[in-house]
Amino acid sequence: MSQGDISIYHGNLEPLRIYGINHFMQKYGIQFSFDIESESKINIVYGDASRGINGFNIYISENESGGGICGYLKIENEKVPLFEKPMRVAKSGENLVAFVDNKGDEYPCVVLNDTGITVGFDIFNEVGHILTGYLEHFWEMKENKHEKLAKIPVVDYYEKILFDCLLFASRRLNLTFKCKPFWQDGKKFAVCLTRDVDRVHKSYQYISHFVRNIRRGDFRSAMNQITSVARKLHGDEPYWNFDRIMEIERNLGIKSTFFFLNEQKKACLFSPGEWKLYWGRFDIKNPKIVEIIKRLDKEGWEIGVHGSYNSYRNLEMMREEKETLEEILGKKVHGISQHYCNLEIPSTWEYQEKLGFSYDASLGFVTDIGFRWGTCHPFHPFNPENGRILSLWELPIIIMDNACAYKSWHDIMEIINTVERYNGLLLLRWHQAVFNEREFPGRSKIYEKIIETCKERGAWITNAYNVAEWLRMRENDEKHQIPILQNPE
């Protein structure tokens, strides 16, 4: 299908719904005409099911979010939460999707009939709300009721329903369906390798880790801390693992992104809560640090800013950290990751865009794995305060090293399978410190195993800058479309 084959008809929509429409178009690389009385073969009619338009029509209901999980979409054996109660679609026709509410009432939600397809829930409103933080209040609840929700990329699920509707319509009309490839070289999914460099020297952790392991009854790990002290006295720094990482990645044929922290605030002796934030920090201008930054850059690894603990809410602090790193490198820095995933949304993203960052990679769980904002795809953040879609790309973190200590390989494979199914981006965040097997047994092995597994499945494995640059080129190349003969699995 070319431009003019698909039209979308809508009334005066509020900004979040327009954002949802734009996100769907950008993600799949599909061109629409808008509200043009033309001879379009396929029409998405939004919010007005009574409107009669020539061609195959996909009617999408206009609805409002209900403030929580209002029920579940059910396709075969899958149940995906909805945050609105969809309309009850007439039972005539072939039921494609069933809606199940919390009380067990089941009725059709997506239905095929003679004139087209009717979708009984508001896809664009759901997408717009979720990609502006709607799920955050679920993670803030003290009780862990929503662990399963974190494993479901609900945005990708909703949008795939609409994509499948378009694909069905194109087949019925015998049209060649075209959209842009998700990833370079037509790869099915992508893996983005990143790491935060928070600390390069171990200090108070000798004591804190020893005490923590004693309390857990893990005496072997506690003794490792004593051994670690002895090894450090002989020049073995447990957190300085750059050579090991470079060796691992060379052997795997990959190179990652290193985000270097430039923390300037000093810890207060009488504020123990600050110790883990500010003690053990390094001076980014230290000759040894400068040397490793330049060496990594020269040998092909990407260097980015790891924004200090408070920089997420301070434009000038963020600017200084970016300029300092650029001075060391002698060239532009493209990406940033905020310390502790600190974000003040949307102002942090506004700061990052204003300073010329092309991407941020801060949005994700610290102690869990999965889809914090309901998607495994990069997206342009939206500022509801001014109705503006930012040029910055957000690359969501999917699996972080610390969380893997509490997850099984089955849990990790479940996430990999989901990302592959939805043609998404599996962004890994592995700190350089955890590549010491004595200190963090198994962490580096999991990293290698994930990469090897994804390589076997044909994933595109690269660093954050290459992902952002691919997305930029893909978005700007209006002619870069390929025919899709079947739904990309």
XYZ file of C-alpha atoms in Angstrom, residues 34-277:
244
model
C -5.731 12.416 7.246
C -9.418 13.297 6.933
C -9.296 13.500 3.166
C -12.444 12.583 1.247
C -10.493 10.440 -1.176
C -10.716 7.017 -2.700
C -8.625 5.387 0.052
C -8.978 1.655 0.050
C -8.598 1.234 3.844
C -9.968 3.715 6.366
C -9.364 3.963 10.105
C -12.449 5.708 11.449
C -11.774 6.944 14.961
C -14.551 7.733 17.397
C -17.524 7.750 14.976
C -18.715 4.283 14.035
C -21.765 5.710 12.241
C -19.664 7.466 9.614
C -19.986 5.768 6.248
C -16.868 5.822 4.067
C -16.179 3.896 0.910
C -13.619 1.150 1.293
C -12.692 -1.291 4.057
C -13.286 0.475 7.389
C -11.629 -0.172 10.750
C -13.731 1.506 13.428
C -11.967 2.378 16.683
C -14.038 3.413 19.684
C -13.270 6.626 21.556
C -13.196 5.935 25.290
C -11.664 7.075 28.593
C -9.273 5.327 30.976
C -10.922 3.955 34.087
C -8.218 4.554 36.695
C -7.046 0.966 37.033
C -7.223 -2.428 35.356
C -10.808 -2.652 34.099
C -10.539 -6.048 32.459
C -8.525 -8.121 30.038
C -8.216 -8.686 26.334
C -8.228 -12.390 25.653
C -6.658 -13.893 22.544
C -6.294 -17.662 22.645
C -4.466 -18.308 25.946
C -3.223 -14.754 26.515
C -4.774 -12.171 28.815
C -3.653 -8.567 28.469
C -4.936 -5.867 30.839
C -7.031 -2.922 29.671
C -7.329 0.340 31.570
C -10.762 1.231 30.232
C -14.003 -0.713 29.918
C -14.532 -1.175 26.185
C -17.859 -1.046 24.438
C -19.751 -4.259 23.941
C -19.505 -4.985 20.221
C -22.491 -6.632 18.527
C -22.123 -10.395 18.422
C -22.851 -10.653 14.709
C -19.803 -11.499 12.694
C -16.634 -13.370 13.512
C -15.143 -12.645 16.941
C -11.438 -11.886 16.637
C -10.812 -10.826 20.224
C -12.869 -11.325 23.402
C -13.008 -8.987 26.375
C -13.174 -10.469 29.861
C -14.006 -8.158 32.749
C -12.998 -8.698 36.339
C -16.307 -10.343 37.207
C -16.060 -12.967 34.501
C -18.430 -11.341 32.006
C -17.089 -12.161 28.545
C -18.134 -10.431 25.344
C -16.675 -9.568 21.900
C -14.355 -6.589 21.707
C -12.848 -6.793 18.207
C -15.243 -8.078 15.581
C -15.072 -8.679 11.835
C -18.248 -8.170 9.823
C -19.254 -7.458 6.212
C -18.304 -3.771 6.256
C -15.012 -3.992 8.130
C -13.648 -4.410 11.646
C -14.900 -2.795 14.845
C -12.439 -2.322 17.732
C -14.255 -1.733 20.994
C -11.443 -0.076 22.935
C -9.562 3.189 22.437
C -6.139 2.093 21.180
C -4.762 5.604 20.658
C -5.922 6.904 24.040
C -4.449 3.884 25.800
C -1.102 4.284 24.007
C -0.958 8.026 24.672
C -1.646 7.637 28.391
C 0.724 4.714 28.947
C 3.623 6.397 27.130
C 3.235 9.432 29.376
C 3.558 7.420 32.581
C 0.140 5.947 33.302
C 1.634 2.708 34.661
C 3.837 4.432 37.246
C 1.254 4.338 40.028
C 1.081 0.546 39.727
C 4.803 0.216 40.501
C 4.518 2.619 43.452
C 2.077 0.345 45.303
C 3.646 -1.358 48.314
C 2.021 -4.718 47.687
C 3.434 -6.599 44.722
C 0.131 -7.172 42.930
C 1.285 -6.242 39.468
C 4.372 -8.363 38.886
C 2.731 -9.978 35.829
C 1.870 -6.552 34.389
C 5.576 -5.682 34.272
C 6.149 -8.611 31.899
C 3.536 -7.474 29.347
C 4.370 -4.744 26.792
C 0.743 -3.593 26.671
C 1.420 -0.758 24.207
C 2.987 -3.164 21.725
C 0.118 -5.598 22.192
C -2.565 -2.961 21.500
C -0.758 -1.609 18.457
C -0.200 -5.079 17.048
C -3.980 -5.617 17.095
C -4.424 -2.546 14.874
C -1.517 -3.591 12.657
C -3.077 -7.047 12.254
C -6.361 -5.378 11.271
C -4.569 -3.401 8.541
C -2.790 -6.539 7.389
C -6.086 -8.435 7.237
C -7.689 -5.632 5.231
C -4.804 -5.548 2.756
C -5.100 -9.277 2.171
C -8.841 -9.092 1.688
C -8.378 -6.303 -0.868
C -5.366 -8.010 -2.480
C -3.077 -5.041 -1.759
C 0.666 -5.191 -1.207
C 1.193 -4.070 2.368
C 4.309 -1.976 2.938
C 5.916 -0.749 6.124
C 9.434 0.109 7.216
C 11.696 -2.628 8.602
C 12.024 -2.409 12.365
C 15.780 -2.954 12.449
C 18.908 -2.798 10.362
C 19.291 -5.488 7.687
C 15.712 -6.578 8.336
C 16.600 -8.154 11.687
C 13.623 -9.422 13.667
C 14.614 -7.716 16.917
C 17.546 -5.807 18.367
C 19.761 -5.944 21.455
C 21.320 -2.760 22.844
C 24.332 -3.183 25.154
C 24.922 -0.487 27.791
C 26.695 -0.092 31.094
C 26.866 2.582 33.795
C 30.274 3.335 35.269
C 29.310 4.430 38.787
C 32.396 3.423 40.757
C 35.776 2.183 39.628
C 37.273 1.619 43.111
C 35.781 -0.410 45.923
C 35.746 1.397 49.300
C 33.052 1.222 51.999
C 31.505 -1.771 50.196
C 34.068 -4.077 51.847
C 32.302 -3.410 55.157
C 28.710 -3.037 53.950
C 28.838 -6.196 51.805
C 30.494 -8.158 54.633
C 27.761 -7.143 57.101
C 24.973 -7.796 54.607
C 26.243 -11.300 53.829
C 26.628 -12.145 57.533
C 23.021 -11.089 58.146
C 21.890 -13.338 55.293
C 23.899 -16.253 56.650
C 26.002 -16.288 53.486
C 29.353 -16.815 55.201
C 31.132 -17.824 52.007
C 30.369 -14.463 50.383
C 31.333 -12.706 53.601
C 34.734 -14.399 53.515
C 35.087 -13.302 49.891
C 35.104 -9.714 51.144
C 38.125 -10.448 53.338
C 39.849 -12.151 50.393
C 38.973 -9.155 48.239
C 40.730 -6.789 50.679
C 43.863 -8.928 50.561
C 43.822 -8.980 46.768
C 43.399 -5.212 46.611
C 46.489 -4.763 48.793
C 48.356 -6.573 46.013
C 46.997 -4.227 43.335
C 43.876 -6.111 42.213
C 41.051 -3.542 42.043
C 37.780 -5.543 42.008
C 35.718 -2.891 40.193
C 38.251 -2.081 37.446
C 37.008 -4.575 34.863
C 37.397 -2.678 31.600
C 39.924 -5.064 30.063
C 37.763 -8.062 30.913
C 34.700 -6.453 29.319
C 36.635 -5.540 26.198
C 37.936 -9.089 25.906
C 34.457 -10.606 26.334
C 32.910 -8.320 23.768
C 35.706 -8.750 21.251
C 35.214 -12.515 21.470
C 31.486 -12.047 20.893
C 32.051 -9.612 18.019
C 30.169 -6.748 19.690
C 30.836 -3.377 21.339
C 28.706 -1.617 23.942
C 28.071 1.865 25.327
C 29.800 3.067 28.523
C 28.064 5.862 30.456
C 30.614 7.575 32.748
C 29.460 9.256 35.964
C 30.719 12.716 36.936
C 29.423 13.061 40.505
C 30.662 16.224 42.207
C 28.631 16.358 45.410
C 30.482 15.270 48.578
C 29.019 12.851 51.090
C 28.190 14.131 54.548
C 29.714 12.001 57.305
C 26.586 12.413 59.416
C 24.156 11.446 56.617
C 24.510 7.656 56.186
C 21.806 7.693 53.517
C 24.180 9.600 51.253
C 27.179 7.305 51.707
C 26.254 4.908 48.921
C 25.586 7.835 46.592
